[in-house]
Amino acid sequence: MPLLEVDNLEIAIAMRGQLLPVVRGISFSVDEGETLGIVGESGCGKSLTSLAIMGLLDGTPVRITGGDIRFEGQDLRQLNRRERRAIMGSRMAMIFQEPMTSLNPVYRIGDQIVENLRQHQKISQKAARARAIELLELVRIPEPQQRVDSYPHQMSGGQRQRVMIAMALSCDPKLLIADEPTTALDVTVQKEVLDLMADLQERMGTAIVLISHDLGVIAETCDKVAVMYRGKIAEAAPTDDLFARLAHPYTRGLLNSIPVVDRDVEWLEAIPGRVPGIDEDIEGCAFHPRCPRAQDICRRNEPKQHRIGNEHTSHCHFAEEAAP
Ligand code: SF4
């Protein structure tokens, strides 16, 4: 049984008296200790998917309109708020792009880790503080004995993200969802944080869902990849298979948008056009207005899922030809 199973998930935003679909029937699973990367441009639905899994859509105009989310075999959509809270922050945790949205600026970081620990575990104040120092050491914060009493603004962006990781890991979760955890960081710090996450995963066996717009980040970190475009999974595969045999023009476009230091190009081949708005109707393949390979059939008919390998799928009429 997979640790996390998302089956035909549909999400919509209530707007101007109607529900506009933003996630249109996506399915994926994550096994224990596995890393899944979900990649796509802004607005593809990847972040809403992660918020739906974490149950963080309450009080927003966003609704889950269909499908199932199962964690350790439990249907998360059937749990009440109290049951959900018992899972979130202990067996499932999340880190966000901007740590300052999650860290309280007026409390010392140690106190925030201690509070998180004591919310989910029966542990004394003294033991929780000792554990907070251990966690800061684990995420490679220098001089953790002193830094435990720092306020968030006294730390660099990279250190704050490490504190968020420490807080997320404080209750030893089975699953960590990381939504663009390194986007706000410069390239060197980004690599340090990704290496740290990979190292912690290996040591603690935590499964990770890593959300990113950067296929390069996903390629370095993940066991398997789901490429999302306009609320659907365009292509999905184990990471090695995906790069050995790209089978969707959108994935190729994302790959060509990655800067490569020693590649002699004057500009990056960014994907032409823009992501369509959620209220725009597009007949046929949603990618056809931007796709360099689009044919008449693409403008008329929505592509079905093609299986081009054991676990490799593509929603493209020309999936076989797209793969070199
Ligand atoms: Fe491009 Fe057509 Fe494939 Fe869509 S179905 S990705 S438009 S080739």
mmCIF file of C-alpha atoms and ligand atoms in Angstrom:
data_model
loop_
_atom_site.group_PDB
_atom_site.id
_atom_site.type_symbol
_atom_site.label_atom_id
_atom_site.label_comp_id
_atom_site.label_asym_id
_atom_site.label_seq_id
_atom_site.Cartn_x
_atom_site.Cartn_y
_atom_site.Cartn_z
ATOM 1 C CA MET A 1 0.000 0.000 0.000
ATOM 2 C CA PRO A 2 1.473 3.425 -0.937
ATOM 3 C CA LEU A 3 2.019 5.921 1.879
ATOM 4 C CA LEU A 4 0.101 8.624 -0.026
ATOM 5 C CA GLU A 5 -2.389 7.944 -2.778
ATOM 6 C CA VAL A 6 -4.098 10.725 -4.725
ATOM 7 C CA ASP A 7 -6.800 9.401 -6.987
ATOM 8 C CA ASN A 8 -8.566 11.470 -9.650
ATOM 9 C CA LEU A 9 -8.323 14.646 -7.542
ATOM 10 C CA GLU A 10 -10.342 17.619 -8.753
ATOM 11 C CA ILE A 11 -10.066 21.134 -7.300
ATOM 12 C CA ALA A 12 -11.974 24.265 -8.291
ATOM 13 C CA ILE A 13 -12.007 27.958 -7.331
ATOM 14 C CA ALA A 14 -15.311 29.641 -6.571
ATOM 15 C CA MET A 15 -15.324 32.808 -8.667
ATOM 16 C CA ARG A 16 -18.097 35.062 -9.929
ATOM 17 C CA GLY A 17 -20.748 32.570 -8.821
ATOM 18 C CA GLN A 18 -19.212 29.559 -10.559
ATOM 19 C CA LEU A 19 -16.695 26.853 -9.743
ATOM 20 C CA LEU A 20 -13.736 27.076 -12.150
ATOM 21 C CA PRO A 21 -11.646 23.891 -12.322
ATOM 22 C CA VAL A 22 -7.942 24.275 -11.532
ATOM 23 C CA VAL A 23 -6.956 20.645 -10.909
ATOM 24 C CA ARG A 24 -8.654 18.303 -13.330
ATOM 25 C CA GLY A 25 -8.486 14.697 -12.204
ATOM 26 C CA ILE A 26 -4.889 13.946 -11.259
ATOM 27 C CA SER A 27 -3.627 10.683 -9.758
ATOM 28 C CA PHE A 28 -0.259 9.789 -8.238
ATOM 29 C CA SER A 29 1.186 7.875 -5.307
ATOM 30 C CA VAL A 30 4.198 8.089 -3.028
ATOM 31 C CA ASP A 31 5.761 5.109 -1.260
ATOM 32 C CA GLU A 32 7.530 5.228 2.088
ATOM 33 C CA GLY A 33 10.919 6.910 1.792
ATOM 34 C CA GLU A 34 10.293 7.920 -1.828
ATOM 35 C CA THR A 35 10.627 11.417 -3.336
ATOM 36 C CA LEU A 36 8.073 12.585 -5.867
ATOM 37 C CA GLY A 37 8.682 15.831 -7.741
ATOM 38 C CA ILE A 38 5.707 17.772 -9.052
ATOM 39 C CA VAL A 39 6.843 20.326 -11.612
ATOM 40 C CA GLY A 40 5.131 22.930 -13.772
ATOM 41 C CA GLU A 41 4.791 26.658 -14.328
ATOM 42 C CA SER A 42 2.880 28.939 -11.941
ATOM 43 C CA GLY A 43 -0.841 28.318 -12.121
ATOM 44 C CA CYS A 44 -0.601 24.638 -13.138
ATOM 45 C CA GLY A 45 -2.267 23.526 -9.882
ATOM 46 C CA LYS A 46 0.748 21.998 -8.127
ATOM 47 C CA SER A 47 0.606 24.178 -4.994
ATOM 48 C CA LEU A 48 -3.169 23.807 -4.636
ATOM 49 C CA THR A 49 -2.668 20.044 -4.825
ATOM 50 C CA SER A 50 -0.239 20.190 -1.903
ATOM 51 C CA LEU A 51 -2.552 22.439 0.132
ATOM 52 C CA ALA A 52 -5.442 20.031 -0.565
ATOM 53 C CA ILE A 53 -3.371 17.100 0.724
ATOM 54 C CA MET A 54 -2.508 19.054 3.884
ATOM 55 C CA GLY A 55 -6.130 20.122 4.402
ATOM 56 C CA LEU A 56 -5.198 23.800 4.213
ATOM 57 C CA LEU A 57 -7.984 24.966 1.895
ATOM 58 C CA ASP A 58 -10.528 25.739 4.637
ATOM 59 C CA GLY A 59 -11.533 29.391 4.635
ATOM 60 C CA THR A 60 -10.404 29.926 1.023
ATOM 61 C CA PRO A 61 -12.524 30.030 -2.148
ATOM 62 C CA VAL A 62 -10.841 26.792 -3.262
ATOM 63 C CA ARG A 63 -12.786 23.508 -3.008
ATOM 64 C CA ILE A 64 -11.986 19.868 -3.572
ATOM 65 C CA THR A 65 -14.706 18.851 -6.022
ATOM 66 C CA GLY A 66 -13.829 15.212 -6.594
ATOM 67 C CA GLY A 67 -11.455 12.317 -6.034
ATOM 68 C CA ASP A 68 -9.731 10.765 -3.033
ATOM 69 C CA ILE A 69 -6.655 11.494 -0.932
ATOM 70 C CA ARG A 70 -5.495 8.529 1.159
ATOM 71 C CA PHE A 71 -2.638 8.635 3.645
ATOM 72 C CA GLU A 72 -1.556 5.356 5.250
ATOM 73 C CA GLY A 73 -4.799 3.937 3.852
ATOM 74 C CA GLN A 74 -6.955 6.576 5.595
ATOM 75 C CA ASP A 75 -9.278 8.681 3.460
ATOM 76 C CA LEU A 76 -8.241 12.217 4.469
ATOM 77 C CA ARG A 77 -11.389 13.775 3.019
ATOM 78 C CA GLN A 78 -13.533 11.855 5.498
ATOM 79 C CA LEU A 79 -11.666 13.015 8.619
ATOM 80 C CA ASN A 80 -13.047 15.772 10.815
ATOM 81 C CA ARG A 81 -10.931 18.804 11.711
ATOM 82 C CA ARG A 82 -9.652 17.305 14.985
ATOM 83 C CA GLU A 83 -8.626 14.029 13.335
ATOM 84 C CA ARG A 84 -6.873 15.926 10.564
ATOM 85 C CA ARG A 85 -4.987 18.132 12.994
ATOM 86 C CA ALA A 86 -3.702 15.022 14.751
ATOM 87 C CA ILE A 87 -2.082 13.892 11.477
ATOM 88 C CA MET A 88 -0.837 17.268 10.194
ATOM 89 C CA GLY A 89 2.364 18.397 11.798
ATOM 90 C CA SER A 90 3.077 14.949 13.177
ATOM 91 C CA ARG A 91 2.775 12.238 10.496
ATOM 92 C CA MET A 92 2.596 14.785 7.644
ATOM 93 C CA ALA A 93 4.370 18.151 7.576
ATOM 94 C CA MET A 94 4.865 20.946 5.100
ATOM 95 C CA ILE A 95 7.456 23.602 4.348
ATOM 96 C CA PHE A 96 6.795 26.653 2.206
ATOM 97 C CA GLN A 97 8.783 28.892 -0.128
ATOM 98 C CA GLU A 98 8.963 31.828 2.263
ATOM 99 C CA PRO A 99 9.728 30.741 5.851
ATOM 100 C CA MET A 100 8.637 34.124 7.230
ATOM 101 C CA THR A 101 5.045 33.231 6.339
ATOM 102 C CA SER A 102 5.286 30.285 8.758
ATOM 103 C CA LEU A 103 7.730 31.534 11.394
ATOM 104 C CA ASN A 104 6.340 33.994 13.904
ATOM 105 C CA PRO A 105 8.657 37.049 13.863
ATOM 106 C CA VAL A 106 8.051 37.922 17.531
ATOM 107 C CA TYR A 107 9.018 34.527 19.010
ATOM 108 C CA ARG A 108 12.466 32.998 19.313
ATOM 109 C CA ILE A 109 12.949 30.096 16.886
ATOM 110 C CA GLY A 110 13.669 27.656 19.722
ATOM 111 C CA ASP A 111 10.363 28.520 21.405
ATOM 112 C CA GLN A 112 8.529 27.913 18.123
ATOM 113 C CA ILE A 113 10.120 24.475 17.695
ATOM 114 C CA VAL A 114 9.385 23.660 21.358
ATOM 115 C CA GLU A 115 5.738 24.666 20.939
ATOM 116 C CA ASN A 116 5.403 22.509 17.841
ATOM 117 C CA LEU A 117 6.965 19.538 19.641
ATOM 118 C CA ARG A 118 4.731 19.914 22.707
ATOM 119 C CA GLN A 119 1.603 20.224 20.578
ATOM 120 C CA HIS A 120 2.163 16.767 19.162
ATOM 121 C CA GLN A 121 4.144 14.908 21.813
ATOM 122 C CA LYS A 122 4.050 14.423 25.573
ATOM 123 C CA ILE A 123 7.404 15.983 26.331
ATOM 124 C CA SER A 124 8.633 18.309 29.069
ATOM 125 C CA GLN A 125 9.702 21.901 28.339
ATOM 126 C CA LYS A 126 13.322 21.030 29.166
ATOM 127 C CA ALA A 127 13.407 17.922 26.963
ATOM 128 C CA ALA A 128 11.697 19.811 24.127
ATOM 129 C CA ARG A 129 14.336 22.560 24.279
ATOM 130 C CA ALA A 130 17.115 19.964 24.193
ATOM 131 C CA ARG A 131 15.406 18.342 21.198
ATOM 132 C CA ALA A 132 15.102 21.768 19.490
ATOM 133 C CA ILE A 133 18.872 22.240 19.819
ATOM 134 C CA GLU A 134 19.439 18.730 18.441
ATOM 135 C CA LEU A 135 17.190 19.514 15.473
ATOM 136 C CA LEU A 136 19.012 22.785 14.743
ATOM 137 C CA GLU A 137 22.253 20.832 14.769
ATOM 138 C CA LEU A 138 20.704 18.232 12.452
ATOM 139 C CA VAL A 139 19.848 20.922 9.884
ATOM 140 C CA ARG A 140 23.383 22.320 10.212
ATOM 141 C CA ILE A 141 22.659 25.624 11.959
ATOM 142 C CA PRO A 142 26.024 26.715 13.408
ATOM 143 C CA GLU A 143 26.223 27.162 17.213
ATOM 144 C CA PRO A 144 22.744 25.750 17.837
ATOM 145 C CA GLN A 145 23.050 26.255 21.629
ATOM 146 C CA GLN A 146 23.123 30.018 21.032
ATOM 147 C CA ARG A 147 21.019 30.250 17.865
ATOM 148 C CA VAL A 148 18.080 28.500 19.552
ATOM 149 C CA ASP A 149 17.385 31.871 21.218
ATOM 150 C CA SER A 150 17.543 33.897 17.976
ATOM 151 C CA TYR A 151 14.555 35.596 16.409
ATOM 152 C CA PRO A 152 13.758 34.790 12.751
ATOM 153 C CA HIS A 153 14.964 38.211 11.520
ATOM 154 C CA GLN A 154 18.395 37.510 13.028
ATOM 155 C CA MET A 155 18.928 34.618 10.597
ATOM 156 C CA SER A 156 19.672 34.518 6.872
ATOM 157 C CA GLY A 157 17.058 33.277 4.361
ATOM 158 C CA GLY A 158 18.856 29.915 4.043
ATOM 159 C CA GLN A 159 19.022 29.507 7.841
ATOM 160 C CA ARG A 160 15.322 30.331 8.199
ATOM 161 C CA GLN A 161 14.508 27.653 5.638
ATOM 162 C CA ARG A 162 16.635 25.197 7.654
ATOM 163 C CA VAL A 163 14.692 26.152 10.793
ATOM 164 C CA MET A 164 11.465 25.424 8.897
ATOM 165 C CA ILE A 165 12.846 22.018 7.916
ATOM 166 C CA ALA A 166 13.827 21.388 11.554
ATOM 167 C CA MET A 167 10.328 22.318 12.677
ATOM 168 C CA ALA A 168 8.715 20.142 10.005
ATOM 169 C CA LEU A 169 10.901 17.186 10.997
ATOM 170 C CA SER A 170 10.470 17.746 14.734
ATOM 171 C CA CYS A 171 7.758 15.118 15.046
ATOM 172 C CA ASP A 172 9.468 12.653 12.714
ATOM 173 C CA PRO A 173 6.811 12.788 9.951
ATOM 174 C CA LYS A 174 6.344 9.973 7.444
ATOM 175 C CA LEU A 175 5.682 12.513 4.676
ATOM 176 C CA LEU A 176 7.111 15.981 4.078
ATOM 177 C CA ILE A 177 5.572 18.262 1.471
ATOM 178 C CA ALA A 178 7.986 20.969 0.338
ATOM 179 C CA ASP A 179 6.431 23.712 -1.810
ATOM 180 C CA GLU A 180 9.152 25.580 -3.714
ATOM 181 C CA PRO A 181 11.423 25.369 -0.631
ATOM 182 C CA THR A 182 14.453 26.858 -2.364
ATOM 183 C CA THR A 183 12.947 29.341 -4.839
ATOM 184 C CA ALA A 184 13.638 32.399 -2.676
ATOM 185 C CA LEU A 185 17.272 31.380 -2.095
ATOM 186 C CA ASP A 186 20.371 32.065 -4.164
ATOM 187 C CA VAL A 187 21.837 29.172 -6.146
ATOM 188 C CA THR A 188 24.535 28.168 -3.649
ATOM 189 C CA VAL A 189 22.195 28.175 -0.657
ATOM 190 C CA GLN A 190 19.549 26.408 -2.778
ATOM 191 C CA LYS A 191 21.963 23.529 -3.368
ATOM 192 C CA GLU A 192 22.868 23.357 0.324
ATOM 193 C CA VAL A 193 19.196 23.133 1.325
ATOM 194 C CA LEU A 194 18.443 20.471 -1.316
ATOM 195 C CA ASP A 195 21.481 18.438 -0.228
ATOM 196 C CA LEU A 196 20.310 18.758 3.372
ATOM 197 C CA MET A 197 16.826 17.491 2.496
ATOM 198 C CA ALA A 198 18.282 14.540 0.556
ATOM 199 C CA ASP A 199 20.593 13.709 3.458
ATOM 200 C CA LEU A 200 17.796 13.908 6.043
ATOM 201 C CA GLN A 201 15.551 11.777 3.879
ATOM 202 C CA GLU A 202 18.193 9.097 3.657
ATOM 203 C CA ARG A 203 18.808 9.154 7.401
ATOM 204 C CA MET A 204 15.190 9.427 8.558
ATOM 205 C CA GLY A 205 13.395 7.609 5.706
ATOM 206 C CA THR A 206 10.889 10.456 5.260
ATOM 207 C CA ALA A 207 8.942 10.430 1.994
ATOM 208 C CA ILE A 208 8.980 13.810 0.237
ATOM 209 C CA VAL A 209 6.686 15.517 -2.246
ATOM 210 C CA LEU A 210 8.786 18.311 -3.729
ATOM 211 C CA ILE A 211 6.876 21.002 -5.620
ATOM 212 C CA SER A 212 8.914 23.162 -7.994
ATOM 213 C CA HIS A 213 8.733 25.124 -11.233
ATOM 214 C CA ASP A 214 12.336 24.069 -11.907
ATOM 215 C CA LEU A 215 12.831 20.718 -13.618
ATOM 216 C CA GLY A 216 16.554 20.935 -12.794
ATOM 217 C CA VAL A 217 15.814 20.947 -9.041
ATOM 218 C CA ILE A 218 13.447 17.997 -9.452
ATOM 219 C CA ALA A 219 15.954 16.062 -11.578
ATOM 220 C CA GLU A 220 18.638 16.307 -8.910
ATOM 221 C CA THR A 221 16.433 15.335 -6.002
ATOM 222 C CA CYS A 222 13.521 13.071 -6.940
ATOM 223 C CA ASP A 223 12.928 9.360 -7.601
ATOM 224 C CA LYS A 224 9.993 10.101 -9.863
ATOM 225 C CA VAL A 225 8.387 13.089 -11.534
ATOM 226 C CA ALA A 226 4.898 14.300 -12.392
ATOM 227 C CA VAL A 227 4.844 17.173 -14.888
ATOM 228 C CA MET A 228 1.686 19.283 -14.534
ATOM 229 C CA TYR A 229 0.148 21.580 -17.098
ATOM 230 C CA ARG A 230 -3.128 23.401 -16.600
ATOM 231 C CA GLY A 231 -4.397 21.159 -13.819
ATOM 232 C CA LYS A 232 -3.451 17.825 -15.399
ATOM 233 C CA ILE A 233 -0.466 15.533 -15.352
ATOM 234 C CA ALA A 234 1.068 15.913 -18.810
ATOM 235 C CA GLU A 235 3.813 13.339 -18.256
ATOM 236 C CA ALA A 236 4.836 11.114 -15.352
ATOM 237 C CA ALA A 237 7.750 8.723 -14.968
ATOM 238 C CA PRO A 238 10.604 7.571 -12.768
ATOM 239 C CA THR A 239 13.199 10.378 -13.101
ATOM 240 C CA ASP A 240 15.752 8.322 -15.069
ATOM 241 C CA ASP A 241 13.075 7.126 -17.525
ATOM 242 C CA LEU A 242 11.765 10.652 -18.024
ATOM 243 C CA PHE A 243 15.137 12.037 -19.036
ATOM 244 C CA ALA A 244 16.011 8.984 -21.114
ATOM 245 C CA ARG A 245 12.817 9.343 -23.130
ATOM 246 C CA LEU A 246 10.959 12.670 -22.934
ATOM 247 C CA ALA A 247 7.456 11.955 -24.229
ATOM 248 C CA HIS A 248 5.676 15.289 -23.981
ATOM 249 C CA PRO A 249 6.596 18.572 -25.719
ATOM 250 C CA TYR A 250 5.826 20.519 -22.526
ATOM 251 C CA THR A 251 8.403 18.520 -20.551
ATOM 252 C CA ARG A 252 10.918 19.189 -23.323
ATOM 253 C CA GLY A 253 10.079 22.904 -23.102
ATOM 254 C CA LEU A 254 10.685 22.901 -19.331
ATOM 255 C CA LEU A 255 13.991 21.100 -19.857
ATOM 256 C CA ASN A 256 15.099 23.601 -22.496
ATOM 257 C CA SER A 257 14.310 26.448 -20.081
ATOM 258 C CA ILE A 258 16.915 25.255 -17.555
ATOM 259 C CA PRO A 259 20.099 27.343 -17.639
ATOM 260 C CA VAL A 260 23.188 25.172 -18.217
ATOM 261 C CA VAL A 261 26.441 26.877 -17.298
ATOM 262 C CA ASP A 262 28.611 25.357 -20.032
ATOM 263 C CA ARG A 263 25.937 25.410 -22.759
ATOM 264 C CA ASP A 264 26.903 27.936 -25.431
ATOM 265 C CA VAL A 265 23.570 29.680 -26.025
ATOM 266 C CA GLU A 266 22.730 33.332 -26.184
ATOM 267 C CA TRP A 267 19.227 32.915 -24.750
ATOM 268 C CA LEU A 268 17.160 30.186 -23.164
ATOM 269 C CA GLU A 269 14.470 28.503 -25.209
ATOM 270 C CA ALA A 270 11.626 29.560 -22.938
ATOM 271 C CA ILE A 271 8.254 28.023 -23.752
ATOM 272 C CA PRO A 272 6.435 30.474 -26.045
ATOM 273 C CA GLY A 273 3.128 32.038 -25.048
ATOM 274 C CA ARG A 274 1.591 32.049 -21.602
ATOM 275 C CA VAL A 275 -0.297 29.687 -19.332
ATOM 276 C CA PRO A 276 -4.012 30.142 -20.169
ATOM 277 C CA GLY A 277 -6.231 31.742 -17.514
ATOM 278 C CA ILE A 278 -8.501 29.464 -15.493
ATOM 279 C CA ASP A 279 -11.591 30.982 -17.096
ATOM 280 C CA GLU A 280 -10.369 30.355 -20.664
ATOM 281 C CA ASP A 281 -11.868 27.434 -22.585
ATOM 282 C CA ILE A 282 -9.419 25.558 -24.748
ATOM 283 C CA GLU A 283 -10.601 22.825 -27.065
ATOM 284 C CA GLY A 284 -8.405 19.794 -27.673
ATOM 285 C CA CYS A 285 -4.996 19.631 -25.978
ATOM 286 C CA ALA A 286 -4.618 22.476 -23.464
ATOM 287 C CA PHE A 287 -0.992 22.931 -24.530
ATOM 288 C CA HIS A 288 -1.707 23.298 -28.276
ATOM 289 C CA PRO A 289 -1.545 27.148 -28.435
ATOM 290 C CA ARG A 290 2.088 26.918 -27.209
ATOM 291 C CA CYS A 291 3.183 23.580 -28.630
ATOM 292 C CA PRO A 292 5.726 23.551 -31.477
ATOM 293 C CA ARG A 293 4.451 20.102 -32.577
ATOM 294 C CA ALA A 294 0.715 20.867 -32.594
ATOM 295 C CA GLN A 295 -1.296 19.340 -35.468
ATOM 296 C CA ASP A 296 -4.981 19.657 -36.420
ATOM 297 C CA ILE A 297 -5.974 16.736 -34.176
ATOM 298 C CA CYS A 298 -4.443 18.580 -31.178
ATOM 299 C CA ARG A 299 -6.803 21.529 -31.715
ATOM 300 C CA ARG A 300 -9.840 19.211 -31.916
ATOM 301 C CA ASN A 301 -9.357 16.301 -29.521
ATOM 302 C CA GLU A 302 -8.042 16.132 -25.991
ATOM 303 C CA PRO A 303 -5.241 13.552 -25.817
ATOM 304 C CA LYS A 304 -5.772 10.397 -23.747
ATOM 305 C CA GLN A 305 -3.159 8.904 -21.509
ATOM 306 C CA HIS A 306 -0.528 6.867 -23.411
ATOM 307 C CA ARG A 307 1.567 4.362 -21.543
ATOM 308 C CA ILE A 308 4.996 4.340 -23.111
ATOM 309 C CA GLY A 309 6.844 2.430 -20.409
ATOM 310 C CA ASN A 310 6.088 0.470 -17.291
ATOM 311 C CA GLU A 311 5.470 3.560 -15.153
ATOM 312 C CA HIS A 312 5.924 6.192 -17.865
ATOM 313 C CA THR A 313 2.799 7.945 -19.146
ATOM 314 C CA SER A 314 2.156 10.924 -21.399
ATOM 315 C CA HIS A 315 -0.967 12.840 -22.374
ATOM 316 C CA CYS A 316 0.064 13.666 -25.933
ATOM 317 C CA HIS A 317 -1.355 12.401 -29.243
ATOM 318 C CA PHE A 318 2.229 11.907 -30.396
ATOM 319 C CA ALA A 319 3.727 10.540 -27.195
ATOM 320 C CA GLU A 320 5.626 7.786 -29.006
ATOM 321 C CA GLU A 321 7.076 10.166 -31.621
ATOM 322 C CA ALA A 322 7.837 12.840 -29.015
ATOM 323 C CA ALA A 323 10.125 10.356 -27.295
ATOM 324 C CA PRO A 324 13.468 10.322 -29.199
HETATM 325 FE FE1 SF4 B 1 1.531 19.201 -28.526
HETATM 326 FE FE2 SF4 B 1 -0.445 17.939 -29.729
HETATM 327 FE FE3 SF4 B 1 1.003 16.650 -27.961
HETATM 328 FE FE4 SF4 B 1 -0.674 18.561 -27.187
HETATM 329 S S1 SF4 B 1 -1.204 16.598 -28.100
HETATM 330 S S2 SF4 B 1 1.401 18.284 -26.463
HETATM 331 S S3 SF4 B 1 -0.493 19.998 -28.843
HETATM 332 S S4 SF4 B 1 1.723 17.453 -29.933
#
